[in-house]
Amino acid sequence: GDSVTQMEGPVTLSEEAFLTINCTYTATGYPSLFWYVQYPGEGLQLLLKATKADDKGSNKGFEATYRKETTSFHLEKGSVQVSDSAVYFCALIYSNYQLIWGAGTKLIIKP
Amino acid sequence: GAVVSQHPSRVICKSGTSVKIECRSLDFQATTMFWYRQFPKQSLMLMATSNEGSKATYEQGVEKDKFLINHASLTLSTLTVTSAHPEDSSFYICSAKSTDTQYFGPGTRLTVL
């Protein structure tokens, strides 16, 4: 069945470091791909999305490119801030608009 | 962007009582809403899909008689946890579908004593 695999956390970085959170997926069709973020004590927020192969989603300095050939949707940011500390979820939407989630990656940014 | 609200944000109840959680889409109509449960340090687990005007579709292993879902209008879905027990304590999150994107509510923290 369809699945999403994220790198295990926590990921701990210093402020201004480069961030990559890996996400790979298996799907029998052509899903849309999403990154959601959950800040401490808050609900989930849509961070970015890509609806087809080679699309790049971007928001708040974060980027992710839908790579069909490698079935990946890695999240990147050039210079992280303490305020980026959160849990990041990779997800795909395939049939019936139900999301298939990754397990989430906790990101800790130290000043 | 689309906004989804949940009420209450936190609730504490005694074992054996029932708790109702509301999920509202504030600026769009949603024929489909979803209810998730998040366990500590784990990802979201889809509990059920709520369709306006029809019965909810429950995921395998979710007790439909315990988690009652009502989607009476295009902007409101409710989840009622009946005869709650401590093991039902969790973070419940709803989402509403708009085109190909789901927008999430802020979640409800349920604590059953």
PDB file of C-alpha atoms in Angstrom:
ATOM      1  CA  GLY A   1       0.000   0.000   0.000  1.00  0.00           C
ATOM      2  CA  ASP A   2       0.868   3.660  -0.079  1.00  0.00           C
ATOM      3  CA  SER A   3       3.294   4.884   2.538  1.00  0.00           C
ATOM      4  CA  VAL A   4       5.457   7.808   3.562  1.00  0.00           C
ATOM      5  CA  THR A   5       8.841   7.470   5.241  1.00  0.00           C
ATOM      6  CA  GLN A   6      10.538  10.339   7.021  1.00  0.00           C
ATOM      7  CA  MET A   7      13.939  10.536   8.609  1.00  0.00           C
ATOM      8  CA  GLU A   8      13.854   9.875  12.294  1.00  0.00           C
ATOM      9  CA  GLY A   9      14.336  12.678  14.715  1.00  0.00           C
ATOM     10  CA  PRO A  10      15.028  14.606  16.631  1.00  0.00           C
ATOM     11  CA  VAL A  11      17.171  16.658  14.315  1.00  0.00           C
ATOM     12  CA  THR A  12      19.234  19.184  16.250  1.00  0.00           C
ATOM     13  CA  LEU A  13      20.883  22.091  14.460  1.00  0.00           C
ATOM     14  CA  SER A  14      22.434  25.398  15.315  1.00  0.00           C
ATOM     15  CA  GLU A  15      20.813  28.613  14.201  1.00  0.00           C
ATOM     16  CA  GLU A  16      21.617  29.557  10.586  1.00  0.00           C
ATOM     17  CA  ALA A  17      22.496  25.963   9.669  1.00  0.00           C
ATOM     18  CA  PHE A  18      21.212  24.317   6.496  1.00  0.00           C
ATOM     19  CA  LEU A  19      18.271  21.992   6.974  1.00  0.00           C
ATOM     20  CA  THR A  20      17.247  18.872   5.106  1.00  0.00           C
ATOM     21  CA  ILE A  21      14.495  16.565   6.285  1.00  0.00           C
ATOM     22  CA  ASN A  22      14.192  13.554   4.035  1.00  0.00           C
ATOM     23  CA  CYS A  23      10.847  12.207   2.904  1.00  0.00           C
ATOM     24  CA  THR A  24      10.243   9.334   0.496  1.00  0.00           C
ATOM     25  CA  TYR A  25       6.993   7.769  -0.517  1.00  0.00           C
ATOM     26  CA  THR A  26       5.445   4.807  -2.233  1.00  0.00           C
ATOM     27  CA  ALA A  27       2.270   5.292  -4.206  1.00  0.00           C
ATOM     28  CA  THR A  28       0.503   3.462  -6.980  1.00  0.00           C
ATOM     29  CA  GLY A  29      -0.614   6.653  -8.683  1.00  0.00           C
ATOM     30  CA  TYR A  30       0.237  10.325  -8.754  1.00  0.00           C
ATOM     31  CA  PRO A  31      -0.493  11.881  -5.393  1.00  0.00           C
ATOM     32  CA  SER A  32      -0.071  15.454  -4.252  1.00  0.00           C
ATOM     33  CA  LEU A  33       2.616  15.872  -1.614  1.00  0.00           C
ATOM     34  CA  PHE A  34       2.541  18.064   1.456  1.00  0.00           C
ATOM     35  CA  TRP A  35       4.630  19.233   4.341  1.00  0.00           C
ATOM     36  CA  TYR A  36       2.781  20.170   7.524  1.00  0.00           C
ATOM     37  CA  VAL A  37       4.317  21.758  10.596  1.00  0.00           C
ATOM     38  CA  GLN A  38       3.198  21.547  14.205  1.00  0.00           C
ATOM     39  CA  TYR A  39       4.659  24.149  16.539  1.00  0.00           C
ATOM     40  CA  PRO A  40       4.723  23.359  20.271  1.00  0.00           C
ATOM     41  CA  GLY A  41       1.246  23.505  21.733  1.00  0.00           C
ATOM     42  CA  GLU A  42      -0.412  24.286  18.410  1.00  0.00           C
ATOM     43  CA  GLY A  43      -2.317  22.429  15.718  1.00  0.00           C
ATOM     44  CA  LEU A  44      -1.061  21.422  12.327  1.00  0.00           C
ATOM     45  CA  GLN A  45      -0.402  24.031   9.669  1.00  0.00           C
ATOM     46  CA  LEU A  46       0.127  23.547   5.984  1.00  0.00           C
ATOM     47  CA  LEU A  47       3.712  24.535   5.212  1.00  0.00           C
ATOM     48  CA  LEU A  48       3.923  23.825   1.488  1.00  0.00           C
ATOM     49  CA  LYS A  49       2.649  21.510  -1.177  1.00  0.00           C
ATOM     50  CA  ALA A  50       3.329  20.232  -4.683  1.00  0.00           C
ATOM     51  CA  THR A  51       0.660  18.704  -6.851  1.00  0.00           C
ATOM     52  CA  LYS A  52       2.678  17.081  -9.646  1.00  0.00           C
ATOM     53  CA  ALA A  53       6.128  15.854 -10.557  1.00  0.00           C
ATOM     54  CA  ASP A  54       8.880  18.496 -10.708  1.00  0.00           C
ATOM     55  CA  ASP A  55       6.736  21.055  -8.909  1.00  0.00           C
ATOM     56  CA  LYS A  56       8.495  22.981  -6.166  1.00  0.00           C
ATOM     57  CA  GLY A  57       6.562  24.078  -3.122  1.00  0.00           C
ATOM     58  CA  SER A  58       7.924  26.945  -1.054  1.00  0.00           C
ATOM     59  CA  ASN A  59       6.915  28.963   1.980  1.00  0.00           C
ATOM     60  CA  LYS A  60       8.673  30.838   4.797  1.00  0.00           C
ATOM     61  CA  GLY A  61      12.085  29.995   3.307  1.00  0.00           C
ATOM     62  CA  PHE A  62      11.319  26.270   3.141  1.00  0.00           C
ATOM     63  CA  GLU A  63      11.354  24.420  -0.165  1.00  0.00           C
ATOM     64  CA  ALA A  64      10.577  20.919  -1.379  1.00  0.00           C
ATOM     65  CA  THR A  65      10.588  19.500  -4.897  1.00  0.00           C
ATOM     66  CA  TYR A  66       8.351  16.656  -6.012  1.00  0.00           C
ATOM     67  CA  ARG A  67      10.798  14.100  -7.460  1.00  0.00           C
ATOM     68  CA  LYS A  68       8.972  11.296  -9.175  1.00  0.00           C
ATOM     69  CA  GLU A  69      12.138   9.495 -10.283  1.00  0.00           C
ATOM     70  CA  THR A  70      13.372   9.174  -6.705  1.00  0.00           C
ATOM     71  CA  THR A  71       9.892   9.205  -5.105  1.00  0.00           C
ATOM     72  CA  SER A  72      11.055  11.909  -2.742  1.00  0.00           C
ATOM     73  CA  PHE A  73       9.878  15.241  -1.340  1.00  0.00           C
ATOM     74  CA  HIS A  74      12.747  16.401   0.859  1.00  0.00           C
ATOM     75  CA  LEU A  75      12.245  19.566   2.894  1.00  0.00           C
ATOM     76  CA  GLU A  76      15.074  22.134   2.818  1.00  0.00           C
ATOM     77  CA  LYS A  77      15.822  25.511   4.292  1.00  0.00           C
ATOM     78  CA  GLY A  78      19.004  27.460   3.811  1.00  0.00           C
ATOM     79  CA  SER A  79      19.252  29.079   7.225  1.00  0.00           C
ATOM     80  CA  VAL A  80      17.123  27.901  10.118  1.00  0.00           C
ATOM     81  CA  GLN A  81      15.998  29.981  13.068  1.00  0.00           C
ATOM     82  CA  VAL A  82      15.097  29.043  16.627  1.00  0.00           C
ATOM     83  CA  SER A  83      11.478  29.752  15.729  1.00  0.00           C
ATOM     84  CA  ASP A  84      11.575  26.882  13.217  1.00  0.00           C
ATOM     85  CA  SER A  85      11.705  24.384  16.074  1.00  0.00           C
ATOM     86  CA  ALA A  86       8.663  22.181  15.564  1.00  0.00           C
ATOM     87  CA  VAL A  87       7.557  18.779  14.345  1.00  0.00           C
ATOM     88  CA  TYR A  88       7.401  18.428  10.571  1.00  0.00           C
ATOM     89  CA  PHE A  89       5.131  15.930   8.845  1.00  0.00           C
ATOM     90  CA  CYS A  90       5.406  14.766   5.261  1.00  0.00           C
ATOM     91  CA  ALA A  91       2.181  13.504   3.729  1.00  0.00           C
ATOM     92  CA  LEU A  92       0.620  12.442   0.474  1.00  0.00           C
ATOM     93  CA  ILE A  93      -2.969  12.747  -0.611  1.00  0.00           C
ATOM     94  CA  TYR A  94      -4.040  10.048  -2.926  1.00  0.00           C
ATOM     95  CA  SER A  95      -7.411   8.413  -3.042  1.00  0.00           C
ATOM     96  CA  ASN A  96     -10.498   9.851  -1.386  1.00  0.00           C
ATOM     97  CA  TYR A  97      -8.507  12.806  -0.030  1.00  0.00           C
ATOM     98  CA  GLN A  98      -7.251  10.857   2.921  1.00  0.00           C
ATOM     99  CA  LEU A  99      -3.748  11.806   3.875  1.00  0.00           C
ATOM    100  CA  ILE A 100      -1.054   9.210   4.346  1.00  0.00           C
ATOM    101  CA  TRP A 101       1.346  10.509   6.930  1.00  0.00           C
ATOM    102  CA  GLY A 102       4.954  10.177   7.762  1.00  0.00           C
ATOM    103  CA  ALA A 103       5.795   9.686  11.410  1.00  0.00           C
ATOM    104  CA  GLY A 104       6.961  13.264  11.827  1.00  0.00           C
ATOM    105  CA  THR A 105      10.425  14.665  12.459  1.00  0.00           C
ATOM    106  CA  LYS A 106      11.113  16.808  15.471  1.00  0.00           C
ATOM    107  CA  LEU A 107      13.423  19.705  14.695  1.00  0.00           C
ATOM    108  CA  ILE A 108      15.325  21.458  17.469  1.00  0.00           C
ATOM    109  CA  ILE A 109      17.206  24.640  16.665  1.00  0.00           C
ATOM    110  CA  LYS A 110      19.702  25.853  19.231  1.00  0.00           C
ATOM    111  CA  PRO A 111      20.710  29.519  19.420  1.00  0.00           C
TER     112      PRO A 111
ATOM    113  CA  GLY B   1      -6.249  30.983   3.731  1.00  0.00           C
ATOM    114  CA  ALA B   2      -8.953  28.615   4.896  1.00  0.00           C
ATOM    115  CA  VAL B   3      -9.532  28.450   8.626  1.00  0.00           C
ATOM    116  CA  VAL B   4     -10.788  25.555  10.683  1.00  0.00           C
ATOM    117  CA  SER B   5     -11.671  25.943  14.334  1.00  0.00           C
ATOM    118  CA  GLN B   6     -12.192  23.414  17.083  1.00  0.00           C
ATOM    119  CA  HIS B   7     -14.000  23.744  20.370  1.00  0.00           C
ATOM    120  CA  PRO B   8     -13.096  23.206  23.103  1.00  0.00           C
ATOM    121  CA  SER B   9      -9.316  23.415  22.947  1.00  0.00           C
ATOM    122  CA  ARG B  10      -8.961  21.512  26.214  1.00  0.00           C
ATOM    123  CA  VAL B  11     -11.398  19.413  28.186  1.00  0.00           C
ATOM    124  CA  ILE B  12     -11.053  17.377  31.352  1.00  0.00           C
ATOM    125  CA  CYS B  13     -13.804  14.952  32.223  1.00  0.00           C
ATOM    126  CA  LYS B  14     -14.538  12.115  34.587  1.00  0.00           C
ATOM    127  CA  SER B  15     -14.454   8.522  33.477  1.00  0.00           C
ATOM    128  CA  GLY B  16     -17.832   7.387  32.168  1.00  0.00           C
ATOM    129  CA  THR B  17     -18.984  10.769  30.905  1.00  0.00           C
ATOM    130  CA  SER B  18     -19.371  11.871  27.293  1.00  0.00           C
ATOM    131  CA  VAL B  19     -17.548  14.706  25.611  1.00  0.00           C
ATOM    132  CA  LYS B  20     -18.481  16.529  22.400  1.00  0.00           C
ATOM    133  CA  ILE B  21     -15.865  18.215  20.222  1.00  0.00           C
ATOM    134  CA  GLU B  22     -16.879  20.621  17.462  1.00  0.00           C
ATOM    135  CA  CYS B  23     -15.035  21.243  14.222  1.00  0.00           C
ATOM    136  CA  ARG B  24     -16.010  24.220  12.066  1.00  0.00           C
ATOM    137  CA  SER B  25     -14.813  25.475   8.716  1.00  0.00           C
ATOM    138  CA  LEU B  26     -15.045  29.234   9.135  1.00  0.00           C
ATOM    139  CA  ASP B  27     -14.741  30.629   5.638  1.00  0.00           C
ATOM    140  CA  PHE B  28     -15.499  27.739   3.326  1.00  0.00           C
ATOM    141  CA  GLN B  29     -17.904  24.872   2.995  1.00  0.00           C
ATOM    142  CA  ALA B  30     -16.613  21.374   3.480  1.00  0.00           C
ATOM    143  CA  THR B  31     -18.563  18.345   2.355  1.00  0.00           C
ATOM    144  CA  THR B  32     -15.861  16.159   3.859  1.00  0.00           C
ATOM    145  CA  MET B  33     -14.150  16.471   7.213  1.00  0.00           C
ATOM    146  CA  PHE B  34     -11.723  14.120   8.872  1.00  0.00           C
ATOM    147  CA  TRP B  35     -11.078  13.230  12.484  1.00  0.00           C
ATOM    148  CA  TYR B  36      -7.609  12.258  13.651  1.00  0.00           C
ATOM    149  CA  ARG B  37      -6.105  11.179  16.911  1.00  0.00           C
ATOM    150  CA  GLN B  38      -2.521  11.918  17.848  1.00  0.00           C
ATOM    151  CA  PHE B  39      -0.705   9.848  20.400  1.00  0.00           C
ATOM    152  CA  PRO B  40       2.372  11.228  22.151  1.00  0.00           C
ATOM    153  CA  LYS B  41       5.439  11.199  19.926  1.00  0.00           C
ATOM    154  CA  GLN B  42       3.491   9.536  17.138  1.00  0.00           C
ATOM    155  CA  SER B  43       1.941  10.645  13.920  1.00  0.00           C
ATOM    156  CA  LEU B  44      -1.707  11.226  13.326  1.00  0.00           C
ATOM    157  CA  MET B  45      -4.070   8.324  13.066  1.00  0.00           C
ATOM    158  CA  LEU B  46      -7.128   8.761  10.924  1.00  0.00           C
ATOM    159  CA  MET B  47     -10.207   7.776  12.880  1.00  0.00           C
ATOM    160  CA  ALA B  48     -13.022   8.514  10.478  1.00  0.00           C
ATOM    161  CA  THR B  49     -14.160  10.421   7.452  1.00  0.00           C
ATOM    162  CA  SER B  50     -17.197  12.597   8.005  1.00  0.00           C
ATOM    163  CA  ASN B  51     -19.454  13.313   5.031  1.00  0.00           C
ATOM    164  CA  GLU B  52     -22.147  15.950   5.209  1.00  0.00           C
ATOM    165  CA  GLY B  53     -25.596  14.431   5.255  1.00  0.00           C
ATOM    166  CA  SER B  54     -24.488  10.817   5.463  1.00  0.00           C
ATOM    167  CA  LYS B  55     -22.953   8.372   7.876  1.00  0.00           C
ATOM    168  CA  ALA B  56     -19.286   8.652   8.729  1.00  0.00           C
ATOM    169  CA  THR B  57     -16.804   6.096   7.460  1.00  0.00           C
ATOM    170  CA  TYR B  58     -14.687   4.668  10.255  1.00  0.00           C
ATOM    171  CA  GLU B  59     -11.200   3.250   9.966  1.00  0.00           C
ATOM    172  CA  GLN B  60     -10.565  -0.294  10.992  1.00  0.00           C
ATOM    173  CA  GLY B  61     -10.280  -0.682  14.732  1.00  0.00           C
ATOM    174  CA  VAL B  62     -12.185   2.512  15.581  1.00  0.00           C
ATOM    175  CA  GLU B  63     -15.378   1.869  17.524  1.00  0.00           C
ATOM    176  CA  LYS B  64     -18.212   3.713  15.838  1.00  0.00           C
ATOM    177  CA  ASP B  65     -20.460   3.425  18.881  1.00  0.00           C
ATOM    178  CA  LYS B  66     -17.833   4.999  21.079  1.00  0.00           C
ATOM    179  CA  PHE B  67     -16.774   7.800  18.737  1.00  0.00           C
ATOM    180  CA  LEU B  68     -19.983   9.260  17.360  1.00  0.00           C
ATOM    181  CA  ILE B  69     -19.586  11.585  14.410  1.00  0.00           C
ATOM    182  CA  ASN B  70     -22.231  13.938  13.092  1.00  0.00           C
ATOM    183  CA  HIS B  71     -21.761  16.169  10.048  1.00  0.00           C
ATOM    184  CA  ALA B  72     -25.049  18.025  10.023  1.00  0.00           C
ATOM    185  CA  SER B  73     -24.015  21.018   7.927  1.00  0.00           C
ATOM    186  CA  LEU B  74     -21.373  22.031   5.407  1.00  0.00           C
ATOM    187  CA  THR B  75     -19.427  23.895   8.082  1.00  0.00           C
ATOM    188  CA  LEU B  76     -19.789  21.753  11.195  1.00  0.00           C
ATOM    189  CA  SER B  77     -18.796  18.247  12.212  1.00  0.00           C
ATOM    190  CA  THR B  78     -18.908  16.948  15.767  1.00  0.00           C
ATOM    191  CA  LEU B  79     -17.115  14.080  17.468  1.00  0.00           C
ATOM    192  CA  THR B  80     -18.648  12.720  20.653  1.00  0.00           C
ATOM    193  CA  VAL B  81     -16.547  10.448  22.814  1.00  0.00           C
ATOM    194  CA  THR B  82     -19.094   8.397  24.720  1.00  0.00           C
ATOM    195  CA  SER B  83     -18.435   6.810  28.098  1.00  0.00           C
ATOM    196  CA  ALA B  84     -14.905   8.120  28.071  1.00  0.00           C
ATOM    197  CA  HIS B  85     -12.119   6.241  29.813  1.00  0.00           C
ATOM    198  CA  PRO B  86      -8.558   7.254  30.666  1.00  0.00           C
ATOM    199  CA  GLU B  87      -7.227   5.430  27.611  1.00  0.00           C
ATOM    200  CA  ASP B  88      -9.254   7.827  25.457  1.00  0.00           C
ATOM    201  CA  SER B  89      -7.098  10.686  26.670  1.00  0.00           C
ATOM    202  CA  SER B  90      -5.412  12.087  23.609  1.00  0.00           C
ATOM    203  CA  PHE B  91      -5.136  14.991  21.214  1.00  0.00           C
ATOM    204  CA  TYR B  92      -7.992  14.988  18.698  1.00  0.00           C
ATOM    205  CA  ILE B  93      -7.603  16.955  15.484  1.00  0.00           C
ATOM    206  CA  CYS B  94     -10.102  17.583  12.735  1.00  0.00           C
ATOM    207  CA  SER B  95      -9.530  18.731   9.200  1.00  0.00           C
ATOM    208  CA  ALA B  96     -11.742  19.988   6.424  1.00  0.00           C
ATOM    209  CA  LYS B  97     -11.167  19.434   2.758  1.00  0.00           C
ATOM    210  CA  SER B  98     -11.075  22.315   0.289  1.00  0.00           C
ATOM    211  CA  THR B  99     -10.214  21.299  -3.280  1.00  0.00           C
ATOM    212  CA  ASP B 100      -7.104  19.131  -2.914  1.00  0.00           C
ATOM    213  CA  THR B 101      -5.907  20.476   0.407  1.00  0.00           C
ATOM    214  CA  GLN B 102      -6.841  19.657   3.957  1.00  0.00           C
ATOM    215  CA  TYR B 103      -6.904  22.428   6.514  1.00  0.00           C
ATOM    216  CA  PHE B 104      -6.487  21.431  10.107  1.00  0.00           C
ATOM    217  CA  GLY B 105      -8.091  22.617  13.273  1.00  0.00           C
ATOM    218  CA  PRO B 106      -5.892  23.490  16.260  1.00  0.00           C
ATOM    219  CA  GLY B 107      -6.802  20.294  18.065  1.00  0.00           C
ATOM    220  CA  THR B 108      -8.566  19.387  21.304  1.00  0.00           C
ATOM    221  CA  ARG B 109      -6.680  17.971  24.259  1.00  0.00           C
ATOM    222  CA  LEU B 110      -8.921  15.472  26.053  1.00  0.00           C
ATOM    223  CA  THR B 111      -7.969  14.262  29.517  1.00  0.00           C
ATOM    224  CA  VAL B 112     -10.135  11.615  31.136  1.00  0.00           C
ATOM    225  CA  LEU B 113      -9.639  11.220  34.859  1.00  0.00           C
TER     226      LEU B 113
END
